Structure formats: C-alpha cells, structure tokens
C-alpha cells in the first residue's frame, strides 16, 4: 500500500513539473497524457524490488528536470502576477506629451 501512495505522489509531482515547463495549458495536456501512459505501462509490476527501482528512477528523473523558477499561482504567497513567460511590464511613468 505504501508503494501505491508513493507512486500517486510521484504522478502528481510529474504533472506539476510538466505544468512548470509548459507555456500554455493545451501544450501541457499532451504532456500529461504522455506521463499517464508512462505510469500506466508499469502498473502491472508487483515485485517490491522492481517497484522500488522504478520509484527511485522516477525520483531521479524528476529531480533532474526540476524547473529553476517554478510557476506559482497568483493567489499563492509570492505568486506570479502575470502569465508565465511574459516580460514584466514597465513601471516607469509614461513620457510627457507636448501638445
């Protein structure tokens, strides 16, 4: 039962990590389907040693692909105020207009 819970946590982390790298939600959806297929391909494994090896391998892959600046929802503490990968708007006042 512990392996099942750990795999579910890994699956969720994988989806969140893919969301950090995807610019748009429709691009993320294709990645999510691919991630699901990878987890589904190994769901028949019942041997604890094989399960542990796959879990450790997945942990290693997730740590290697960790995003350096993960996206945070705007409502989260320290969250982004703008859509991801857009330049920060200028905070300088507009230039003077001479009429």
PDB file of N, CA and C in Angstrom:
ATOM      1  N   UNK A   1       0.813  -1.192   0.000  1.00  0.00           N
ATOM      2  CA  UNK A   1       0.000   0.000   0.000  1.00  0.00           C
ATOM      3  C   UNK A   1       0.864   1.267   0.000  1.00  0.00           C
ATOM      4  N   UNK A   2       2.024   1.195   0.653  1.00  0.00           N
ATOM      5  CA  UNK A   2       2.898   2.369   0.706  1.00  0.00           C
ATOM      6  C   UNK A   2       3.426   2.715  -0.681  1.00  0.00           C
ATOM      7  N   UNK A   3       3.710   1.694  -1.491  1.00  0.00           N
ATOM      8  CA  UNK A   3       4.210   1.946  -2.847  1.00  0.00           C
ATOM      9  C   UNK A   3       3.138   2.637  -3.681  1.00  0.00           C
ATOM     10  N   UNK A   4       1.902   2.250  -3.510  1.00  0.00           N
ATOM     11  CA  UNK A   4       0.813   2.872  -4.262  1.00  0.00           C
ATOM     12  C   UNK A   4       0.718   4.369  -3.943  1.00  0.00           C
ATOM     13  N   UNK A   5       0.765   4.695  -2.676  1.00  0.00           N
ATOM     14  CA  UNK A   5       0.708   6.093  -2.263  1.00  0.00           C
ATOM     15  C   UNK A   5       1.897   6.872  -2.807  1.00  0.00           C
ATOM     16  N   UNK A   6       3.075   6.260  -2.760  1.00  0.00           N
ATOM     17  CA  UNK A   6       4.273   6.928  -3.252  1.00  0.00           C
ATOM     18  C   UNK A   6       4.203   7.154  -4.759  1.00  0.00           C
ATOM     19  N   UNK A   7       3.660   6.184  -5.477  1.00  0.00           N
ATOM     20  CA  UNK A   7       3.514   6.326  -6.926  1.00  0.00           C
ATOM     21  C   UNK A   7       2.505   7.427  -7.256  1.00  0.00           C
ATOM     22  N   UNK A   8       1.433   7.515  -6.503  1.00  0.00           N
ATOM     23  CA  UNK A   8       0.456   8.579  -6.726  1.00  0.00           C
ATOM     24  C   UNK A   8       1.078   9.955  -6.491  1.00  0.00           C
ATOM     25  N   UNK A   9       1.916  10.063  -5.469  1.00  0.00           N
ATOM     26  CA  UNK A   9       2.613  11.330  -5.223  1.00  0.00           C
ATOM     27  C   UNK A   9       3.577  11.655  -6.361  1.00  0.00           C
ATOM     28  N   UNK A  10       4.276  10.637  -6.862  1.00  0.00           N
ATOM     29  CA  UNK A  10       5.183  10.854  -7.988  1.00  0.00           C
ATOM     30  C   UNK A  10       4.424  11.282  -9.241  1.00  0.00           C
ATOM     31  N   UNK A  11       3.279  10.676  -9.461  1.00  0.00           N
ATOM     32  CA  UNK A  11       2.462  11.032 -10.631  1.00  0.00           C
ATOM     33  C   UNK A  11       2.027  12.498 -10.541  1.00  0.00           C
ATOM     34  N   UNK A  12       1.565  12.883  -9.373  1.00  0.00           N
ATOM     35  CA  UNK A  12       1.128  14.270  -9.194  1.00  0.00           C
ATOM     36  C   UNK A  12       2.294  15.244  -9.346  1.00  0.00           C
ATOM     37  N   UNK A  13       3.448  14.905  -8.781  1.00  0.00           N
ATOM     38  CA  UNK A  13       4.635  15.747  -8.937  1.00  0.00           C
ATOM     39  C   UNK A  13       5.034  15.865 -10.393  1.00  0.00           C
ATOM     40  N   UNK A  14       4.913  14.769 -11.134  1.00  0.00           N
ATOM     41  CA  UNK A  14       5.253  14.784 -12.556  1.00  0.00           C
ATOM     42  C   UNK A  14       4.355  15.749 -13.316  1.00  0.00           C
ATOM     43  N   UNK A  15       3.070  15.713 -13.022  1.00  0.00           N
ATOM     44  CA  UNK A  15       2.142  16.613 -13.695  1.00  0.00           C
ATOM     45  C   UNK A  15       2.420  18.072 -13.347  1.00  0.00           C
ATOM     46  N   UNK A  16       2.717  18.337 -12.076  1.00  0.00           N
ATOM     47  CA  UNK A  16       3.024  19.713 -11.676  1.00  0.00           C
ATOM     48  C   UNK A  16       4.322  20.203 -12.300  1.00  0.00           C
ATOM     49  N   UNK A  17       5.302  19.317 -12.395  1.00  0.00           N
ATOM     50  CA  UNK A  17       6.571  19.682 -13.017  1.00  0.00           C
ATOM     51  C   UNK A  17       6.374  19.992 -14.495  1.00  0.00           C
ATOM     52  N   UNK A  18       5.560  19.195 -15.171  1.00  0.00           N
ATOM     53  CA  UNK A  18       5.271  19.456 -16.582  1.00  0.00           C
ATOM     54  C   UNK A  18       4.556  20.795 -16.740  1.00  0.00           C
ATOM     55  N   UNK A  19       3.712  21.136 -15.788  1.00  0.00           N
ATOM     56  CA  UNK A  19       2.995  22.413 -15.838  1.00  0.00           C
ATOM     57  C   UNK A  19       3.946  23.591 -15.653  1.00  0.00           C
ATOM     58  N   UNK A  20       5.024  23.390 -14.881  1.00  0.00           N
ATOM     59  CA  UNK A  20       6.031  24.446 -14.737  1.00  0.00           C
ATOM     60  C   UNK A  20       6.731  24.735 -16.059  1.00  0.00           C
ATOM     61  N   UNK A  21       6.944  23.711 -16.874  1.00  0.00           N
ATOM     62  CA  UNK A  21       7.671  23.883 -18.127  1.00  0.00           C
ATOM     63  C   UNK A  21       6.770  24.278 -19.282  1.00  0.00           C
ATOM     64  N   UNK A  22       5.490  23.955 -19.221  1.00  0.00           N
ATOM     65  CA  UNK A  22       4.572  24.265 -20.324  1.00  0.00           C
ATOM     66  C   UNK A  22       4.163  25.733 -20.277  1.00  0.00           C
ATOM     67  N   UNK A  23       4.139  26.360 -21.435  1.00  0.00           N
ATOM     68  CA  UNK A  23       3.759  27.763 -21.502  1.00  0.00           C
ATOM     69  C   UNK A  23       2.238  27.901 -21.481  1.00  0.00           C
ATOM     70  N   UNK A  24       1.556  27.031 -22.182  1.00  0.00           N
ATOM     71  CA  UNK A  24       0.100  27.078 -22.273  1.00  0.00           C
ATOM     72  C   UNK A  24      -0.498  25.745 -21.817  1.00  0.00           C
ATOM     73  N   UNK A  25      -1.718  25.811 -21.356  1.00  0.00           N
ATOM     74  CA  UNK A  25      -2.395  24.627 -20.837  1.00  0.00           C
ATOM     75  C   UNK A  25      -2.613  23.565 -21.921  1.00  0.00           C
ATOM     76  N   UNK A  26      -2.895  23.968 -23.158  1.00  0.00           N
ATOM     77  CA  UNK A  26      -3.137  22.985 -24.212  1.00  0.00           C
ATOM     78  C   UNK A  26      -1.857  22.228 -24.555  1.00  0.00           C
ATOM     79  N   UNK A  27      -0.689  22.826 -24.369  1.00  0.00           N
ATOM     80  CA  UNK A  27       0.576  22.113 -24.564  1.00  0.00           C
ATOM     81  C   UNK A  27       0.817  21.142 -23.411  1.00  0.00           C
ATOM     82  N   UNK A  28       0.444  21.558 -22.223  1.00  0.00           N
ATOM     83  CA  UNK A  28       0.612  20.709 -21.052  1.00  0.00           C
ATOM     84  C   UNK A  28      -0.253  19.459 -21.149  1.00  0.00           C
ATOM     85  N   UNK A  29      -1.422  19.581 -21.741  1.00  0.00           N
ATOM     86  CA  UNK A  29      -2.342  18.437 -21.821  1.00  0.00           C
ATOM     87  C   UNK A  29      -1.711  17.263 -22.561  1.00  0.00           C
ATOM     88  N   UNK A  30      -1.005  17.534 -23.656  1.00  0.00           N
ATOM     89  CA  UNK A  30      -0.315  16.467 -24.391  1.00  0.00           C
ATOM     90  C   UNK A  30       0.764  15.816 -23.545  1.00  0.00           C
ATOM     91  N   UNK A  31       1.476  16.621 -22.771  1.00  0.00           N
ATOM     92  CA  UNK A  31       2.499  16.075 -21.885  1.00  0.00           C
ATOM     93  C   UNK A  31       1.868  15.238 -20.778  1.00  0.00           C
ATOM     94  N   UNK A  32       0.721  15.678 -20.276  1.00  0.00           N
ATOM     95  CA  UNK A  32       0.035  14.945 -19.210  1.00  0.00           C
ATOM     96  C   UNK A  32      -0.420  13.569 -19.704  1.00  0.00           C
ATOM     97  N   UNK A  33      -0.892  13.508 -20.925  1.00  0.00           N
ATOM     98  CA  UNK A  33      -1.317  12.223 -21.492  1.00  0.00           C
ATOM     99  C   UNK A  33      -0.114  11.291 -21.642  1.00  0.00           C
ATOM    100  N   UNK A  34       1.017  11.846 -22.063  1.00  0.00           N
ATOM    101  CA  UNK A  34       2.231  11.047 -22.209  1.00  0.00           C
ATOM    102  C   UNK A  34       2.710  10.537 -20.844  1.00  0.00           C
ATOM    103  N   UNK A  35       2.689  11.399 -19.838  1.00  0.00           N
ATOM    104  CA  UNK A  35       3.102  10.986 -18.490  1.00  0.00           C
ATOM    105  C   UNK A  35       2.190   9.875 -17.981  1.00  0.00           C
ATOM    106  N   UNK A  36       0.894  10.021 -18.229  1.00  0.00           N
ATOM    107  CA  UNK A  36      -0.053   8.984 -17.807  1.00  0.00           C
ATOM    108  C   UNK A  36       0.262   7.648 -18.475  1.00  0.00           C
ATOM    109  N   UNK A  37       0.614   7.689 -19.761  1.00  0.00           N
ATOM    110  CA  UNK A  37       0.934   6.444 -20.463  1.00  0.00           C
ATOM    111  C   UNK A  37       2.181   5.780 -19.888  1.00  0.00           C
ATOM    112  N   UNK A  38       3.159   6.575 -19.449  1.00  0.00           N
ATOM    113  CA  UNK A  38       4.361   6.005 -18.832  1.00  0.00           C
ATOM    114  C   UNK A  38       4.027   5.312 -17.513  1.00  0.00           C
ATOM    115  N   UNK A  39       3.170   5.925 -16.712  1.00  0.00           N
ATOM    116  CA  UNK A  39       2.786   5.305 -15.446  1.00  0.00           C
ATOM    117  C   UNK A  39       1.914   4.074 -15.687  1.00  0.00           C
ATOM    118  N   UNK A  40       1.026   4.158 -16.655  1.00  0.00           N
ATOM    119  CA  UNK A  40       0.158   3.014 -16.968  1.00  0.00           C
ATOM    120  C   UNK A  40       0.959   1.813 -17.483  1.00  0.00           C
ATOM    121  N   UNK A  41       2.038   2.065 -18.210  1.00  0.00           N
ATOM    122  CA  UNK A  41       2.845   0.976 -18.773  1.00  0.00           C
ATOM    123  C   UNK A  41       3.500   0.134 -17.682  1.00  0.00           C
ATOM    124  N   UNK A  42       3.705   0.689 -16.504  1.00  0.00           N
ATOM    125  CA  UNK A  42       4.381  -0.038 -15.428  1.00  0.00           C
ATOM    126  C   UNK A  42       3.460  -0.420 -14.275  1.00  0.00           C
ATOM    127  N   UNK A  43       2.158  -0.296 -14.456  1.00  0.00           N
ATOM    128  CA  UNK A  43       1.256  -0.590 -13.337  1.00  0.00           C
ATOM    129  C   UNK A  43       1.119  -2.085 -13.049  1.00  0.00           C
ATOM    130  N   UNK A  44       1.554  -2.926 -13.963  1.00  0.00           N
ATOM    131  CA  UNK A  44       1.445  -4.370 -13.761  1.00  0.00           C
ATOM    132  C   UNK A  44       2.566  -4.930 -12.884  1.00  0.00           C
ATOM    133  N   UNK A  45       3.563  -4.149 -12.568  1.00  0.00           N
ATOM    134  CA  UNK A  45       4.709  -4.620 -11.781  1.00  0.00           C
ATOM    135  C   UNK A  45       4.286  -4.754 -10.313  1.00  0.00           C
ATOM    136  N   UNK A  46       4.472  -5.974  -9.766  1.00  0.00           N
ATOM    137  CA  UNK A  46       4.040  -6.245  -8.396  1.00  0.00           C
ATOM    138  C   UNK A  46       5.202  -6.591  -7.472  1.00  0.00           C
ATOM    139  N   UNK A  47       6.364  -6.851  -8.018  1.00  0.00           N
ATOM    140  CA  UNK A  47       7.528  -7.203  -7.194  1.00  0.00           C
ATOM    141  C   UNK A  47       8.049  -5.953  -6.481  1.00  0.00           C
ATOM    142  N   UNK A  48       8.185  -6.013  -5.156  1.00  0.00           N
ATOM    143  CA  UNK A  48       8.615  -4.833  -4.396  1.00  0.00           C
ATOM    144  C   UNK A  48       9.971  -4.264  -4.842  1.00  0.00           C
ATOM    145  N   UNK A  49      10.910  -5.125  -5.184  1.00  0.00           N
ATOM    146  CA  UNK A  49      12.226  -4.629  -5.612  1.00  0.00           C
ATOM    147  C   UNK A  49      12.141  -3.879  -6.939  1.00  0.00           C
ATOM    148  N   UNK A  50      11.358  -4.399  -7.854  1.00  0.00           N
ATOM    149  CA  UNK A  50      11.174  -3.718  -9.140  1.00  0.00           C
ATOM    150  C   UNK A  50      10.431  -2.392  -8.941  1.00  0.00           C
ATOM    151  N   UNK A  51       9.433  -2.417  -8.074  1.00  0.00           N
ATOM    152  CA  UNK A  51       8.707  -1.184  -7.780  1.00  0.00           C
ATOM    153  C   UNK A  51       9.634  -0.137  -7.188  1.00  0.00           C
ATOM    154  N   UNK A  52      10.479  -0.550  -6.233  1.00  0.00           N
ATOM    155  CA  UNK A  52      11.406   0.385  -5.595  1.00  0.00           C
ATOM    156  C   UNK A  52      12.389   0.946  -6.618  1.00  0.00           C
ATOM    157  N   UNK A  53      12.872   0.096  -7.541  1.00  0.00           N
ATOM    158  CA  UNK A  53      13.806   0.568  -8.563  1.00  0.00           C
ATOM    159  C   UNK A  53      13.139   1.605  -9.472  1.00  0.00           C
ATOM    160  N   UNK A  54      11.890   1.352  -9.861  1.00  0.00           N
ATOM    161  CA  UNK A  54      11.168   2.310 -10.706  1.00  0.00           C
ATOM    162  C   UNK A  54      10.890   3.620  -9.962  1.00  0.00           C
ATOM    163  N   UNK A  55      10.539   3.518  -8.694  1.00  0.00           N
ATOM    164  CA  UNK A  55      10.274   4.720  -7.899  1.00  0.00           C
ATOM    165  C   UNK A  55      11.545   5.556  -7.775  1.00  0.00           C
ATOM    166  N   UNK A  56      12.663   4.892  -7.481  1.00  0.00           N
ATOM    167  CA  UNK A  56      13.934   5.616  -7.359  1.00  0.00           C
ATOM    168  C   UNK A  56      14.339   6.247  -8.688  1.00  0.00           C
ATOM    169  N   UNK A  57      14.126   5.527  -9.773  1.00  0.00           N
ATOM    170  CA  UNK A  57      14.459   6.057 -11.104  1.00  0.00           C
ATOM    171  C   UNK A  57      13.589   7.281 -11.423  1.00  0.00           C
ATOM    172  N   UNK A  58      12.316   7.205 -11.085  1.00  0.00           N
ATOM    173  CA  UNK A  58      11.413   8.325 -11.330  1.00  0.00           C
ATOM    174  C   UNK A  58      11.794   9.541 -10.476  1.00  0.00           C
ATOM    175  N   UNK A  59      12.155   9.303  -9.212  1.00  0.00           N
ATOM    176  CA  UNK A  59      12.610  10.393  -8.346  1.00  0.00           C
ATOM    177  C   UNK A  59      13.823  11.089  -8.951  1.00  0.00           C
ATOM    178  N   UNK A  60      14.755  10.311  -9.461  1.00  0.00           N
ATOM    179  CA  UNK A  60      15.967  10.866 -10.066  1.00  0.00           C
ATOM    180  C   UNK A  60      15.627  11.723 -11.286  1.00  0.00           C
ATOM    181  N   UNK A  61      14.723  11.229 -12.122  1.00  0.00           N
ATOM    182  CA  UNK A  61      14.320  11.971 -13.321  1.00  0.00           C
ATOM    183  C   UNK A  61      13.634  13.277 -12.935  1.00  0.00           C
ATOM    184  N   UNK A  62      12.754  13.231 -11.947  1.00  0.00           N
ATOM    185  CA  UNK A  62      12.050  14.438 -11.520  1.00  0.00           C
ATOM    186  C   UNK A  62      13.012  15.468 -10.935  1.00  0.00           C
ATOM    187  N   UNK A  63      13.998  15.016 -10.184  1.00  0.00           N
ATOM    188  CA  UNK A  63      14.977  15.948  -9.621  1.00  0.00           C
ATOM    189  C   UNK A  63      15.849  16.565 -10.708  1.00  0.00           C
ATOM    190  N   UNK A  64      16.137  15.795 -11.746  1.00  0.00           N
ATOM    191  CA  UNK A  64      16.954  16.303 -12.848  1.00  0.00           C
ATOM    192  C   UNK A  64      16.184  17.331 -13.675  1.00  0.00           C
ATOM    193  N   UNK A  65      14.870  17.164 -13.813  1.00  0.00           N
ATOM    194  CA  UNK A  65      14.052  18.045 -14.651  1.00  0.00           C
ATOM    195  C   UNK A  65      13.375  19.161 -13.865  1.00  0.00           C
ATOM    196  N   UNK A  66      13.751  19.335 -12.607  1.00  0.00           N
ATOM    197  CA  UNK A  66      13.129  20.366 -11.782  1.00  0.00           C
ATOM    198  C   UNK A  66      13.342  21.749 -12.408  1.00  0.00           C
ATOM    199  N   UNK A  67      12.292  22.542 -12.440  1.00  0.00           N
ATOM    200  CA  UNK A  67      12.349  23.871 -13.047  1.00  0.00           C
ATOM    201  C   UNK A  67      13.069  24.839 -12.103  1.00  0.00           C
ATOM    202  N   UNK A  68      13.994  25.672 -12.624  1.00  0.00           N
ATOM    203  CA  UNK A  68      14.720  26.598 -11.743  1.00  0.00           C
ATOM    204  C   UNK A  68      13.841  27.715 -11.171  1.00  0.00           C
ATOM    205  N   UNK A  69      12.778  28.066 -11.862  1.00  0.00           N
ATOM    206  CA  UNK A  69      11.881  29.109 -11.398  1.00  0.00           C
ATOM    207  C   UNK A  69      10.438  28.634 -11.596  1.00  0.00           C
ATOM    208  N   UNK A  70       9.945  27.746 -10.710  1.00  0.00           N
ATOM    209  CA  UNK A  70       8.614  27.178 -10.923  1.00  0.00           C
ATOM    210  C   UNK A  70       7.514  28.227 -10.844  1.00  0.00           C
ATOM    211  N   UNK A  71       6.455  27.958 -11.590  1.00  0.00           N
ATOM    212  CA  UNK A  71       5.306  28.862 -11.618  1.00  0.00           C
ATOM    213  C   UNK A  71       4.523  28.730 -10.318  1.00  0.00           C
ATOM    214  N   UNK A  72       4.100  29.875  -9.785  1.00  0.00           N
ATOM    215  CA  UNK A  72       3.246  29.888  -8.598  1.00  0.00           C
ATOM    216  C   UNK A  72       1.964  30.610  -8.964  1.00  0.00           C
ATOM    217  N   UNK A  73       0.807  30.096  -8.556  1.00  0.00           N
ATOM    218  CA  UNK A  73      -0.452  30.777  -8.861  1.00  0.00           C
ATOM    219  C   UNK A  73      -0.457  32.188  -8.277  1.00  0.00           C
ATOM    220  N   UNK A  74      -1.164  33.111  -8.903  1.00  0.00           N
ATOM    221  CA  UNK A  74      -1.198  34.488  -8.407  1.00  0.00           C
ATOM    222  C   UNK A  74      -1.738  34.614  -6.986  1.00  0.00           C
ATOM    223  N   UNK A  75      -2.568  33.673  -6.552  1.00  0.00           N
ATOM    224  CA  UNK A  75      -3.145  33.760  -5.208  1.00  0.00           C
ATOM    225  C   UNK A  75      -2.229  33.175  -4.143  1.00  0.00           C
ATOM    226  N   UNK A  76      -1.137  32.507  -4.540  1.00  0.00           N
ATOM    227  CA  UNK A  76      -0.206  31.915  -3.577  1.00  0.00           C
ATOM    228  C   UNK A  76       0.746  32.982  -3.035  1.00  0.00           C
ATOM    229  N   UNK A  77       1.258  32.794  -1.833  1.00  0.00           N
ATOM    230  CA  UNK A  77       2.247  33.747  -1.310  1.00  0.00           C
ATOM    231  C   UNK A  77       3.469  33.797  -2.228  1.00  0.00           C
ATOM    232  N   UNK A  78       3.837  34.986  -2.646  1.00  0.00           N
ATOM    233  CA  UNK A  78       4.961  35.136  -3.569  1.00  0.00           C
ATOM    234  C   UNK A  78       4.625  34.702  -4.981  1.00  0.00           C
ATOM    235  N   UNK A  79       3.346  34.607  -5.283  1.00  0.00           N
ATOM    236  CA  UNK A  79       2.903  34.125  -6.588  1.00  0.00           C
ATOM    237  C   UNK A  79       3.145  35.114  -7.705  1.00  0.00           C
ATOM    238  N   UNK A  80       3.082  34.615  -8.917  1.00  0.00           N
ATOM    239  CA  UNK A  80       3.275  35.442 -10.100  1.00  0.00           C
ATOM    240  C   UNK A  80       2.078  36.361 -10.289  1.00  0.00           C
ATOM    241  N   UNK A  81       2.338  37.563 -10.761  1.00  0.00           N
ATOM    242  CA  UNK A  81       1.246  38.496 -11.014  1.00  0.00           C
ATOM    243  C   UNK A  81       0.843  38.483 -12.474  1.00  0.00           C
ATOM    244  N   UNK A  82       1.636  37.835 -13.300  1.00  0.00           N
ATOM    245  CA  UNK A  82       1.391  37.841 -14.732  1.00  0.00           C
ATOM    246  C   UNK A  82       1.449  36.421 -15.267  1.00  0.00           C
ATOM    247  N   UNK A  83       0.942  36.260 -16.467  1.00  0.00           N
ATOM    248  CA  UNK A  83       1.006  34.960 -17.118  1.00  0.00           C
ATOM    249  C   UNK A  83       2.468  34.576 -17.301  1.00  0.00           C
ATOM    250  N   UNK A  84       2.753  33.309 -17.233  1.00  0.00           N
ATOM    251  CA  UNK A  84       4.142  32.876 -17.311  1.00  0.00           C
ATOM    252  C   UNK A  84       4.799  33.197 -18.645  1.00  0.00           C
ATOM    253  N   UNK A  85       6.080  33.396 -18.578  1.00  0.00           N
ATOM    254  CA  UNK A  85       6.958  33.649 -19.722  1.00  0.00           C
ATOM    255  C   UNK A  85       6.664  34.954 -20.452  1.00  0.00           C
ATOM    256  N   UNK A  86       5.933  35.847 -19.835  1.00  0.00           N
ATOM    257  CA  UNK A  86       5.732  37.166 -20.411  1.00  0.00           C
ATOM    258  C   UNK A  86       6.677  38.141 -19.725  1.00  0.00           C
ATOM    259  N   UNK A  87       7.187  39.131 -20.438  1.00  0.00           N
ATOM    260  CA  UNK A  87       8.070  40.095 -19.782  1.00  0.00           C
ATOM    261  C   UNK A  87       7.297  40.922 -18.761  1.00  0.00           C
ATOM    262  N   UNK A  88       8.001  41.338 -17.746  1.00  0.00           N
ATOM    263  CA  UNK A  88       7.385  42.172 -16.712  1.00  0.00           C
ATOM    264  C   UNK A  88       7.085  43.542 -17.314  1.00  0.00           C
ATOM    265  N   UNK A  89       5.894  44.077 -17.077  1.00  0.00           N
ATOM    266  CA  UNK A  89       5.569  45.384 -17.649  1.00  0.00           C
ATOM    267  C   UNK A  89       6.445  46.482 -17.051  1.00  0.00           C
ATOM    268  N   UNK A  90       6.640  47.504 -17.802  1.00  0.00           N
ATOM    269  CA  UNK A  90       7.449  48.635 -17.361  1.00  0.00           C
ATOM    270  C   UNK A  90       6.724  49.390 -16.253  1.00  0.00           C
ATOM    271  N   UNK A  91       7.478  49.757 -15.215  1.00  0.00           N
ATOM    272  CA  UNK A  91       6.887  50.507 -14.112  1.00  0.00           C
ATOM    273  C   UNK A  91       7.234  51.987 -14.188  1.00  0.00           C
ATOM    274  N   UNK A  92       7.910  52.391 -15.251  1.00  0.00           N
ATOM    275  CA  UNK A  92       8.263  53.794 -15.416  1.00  0.00           C
ATOM    276  C   UNK A  92       7.031  54.580 -15.869  1.00  0.00           C
ATOM    277  N   UNK A  93       6.938  55.837 -15.458  1.00  0.00           N
ATOM    278  CA  UNK A  93       5.781  56.645 -15.888  1.00  0.00           C
ATOM    279  C   UNK A  93       5.845  56.904 -17.380  1.00  0.00           C
ATOM    280  N   UNK A  94       4.702  57.144 -17.984  1.00  0.00           N
ATOM    281  CA  UNK A  94       4.708  57.412 -19.433  1.00  0.00           C
ATOM    282  C   UNK A  94       5.446  58.712 -19.746  1.00  0.00           C
ATOM    283  N   UNK A  95       6.010  58.826 -20.939  1.00  0.00           N
ATOM    284  CA  UNK A  95       6.727  60.059 -21.288  1.00  0.00           C
ATOM    285  C   UNK A  95       5.757  61.241 -21.365  1.00  0.00           C
ATOM    286  N   UNK A  96       6.306  62.433 -21.147  1.00  0.00           N
ATOM    287  CA  UNK A  96       5.486  63.634 -21.193  1.00  0.00           C
ATOM    288  C   UNK A  96       5.014  63.893 -22.623  1.00  0.00           C
ATOM    289  N   UNK A  97       3.802  64.351 -22.719  1.00  0.00           N
ATOM    290  CA  UNK A  97       3.263  64.684 -24.032  1.00  0.00           C
ATOM    291  C   UNK A  97       3.207  66.196 -24.169  1.00  0.00           C
ATOM    292  N   UNK A  98       3.722  66.711 -25.250  1.00  0.00           N
ATOM    293  CA  UNK A  98       3.700  68.142 -25.518  1.00  0.00           C
ATOM    294  C   UNK A  98       2.646  68.417 -26.587  1.00  0.00           C
ATOM    295  N   UNK A  99       1.601  69.112 -26.214  1.00  0.00           N
ATOM    296  CA  UNK A  99       0.529  69.408 -27.158  1.00  0.00           C
ATOM    297  C   UNK A  99       0.616  70.792 -27.685  1.00  0.00           C
TER     298      UNK A  99
END
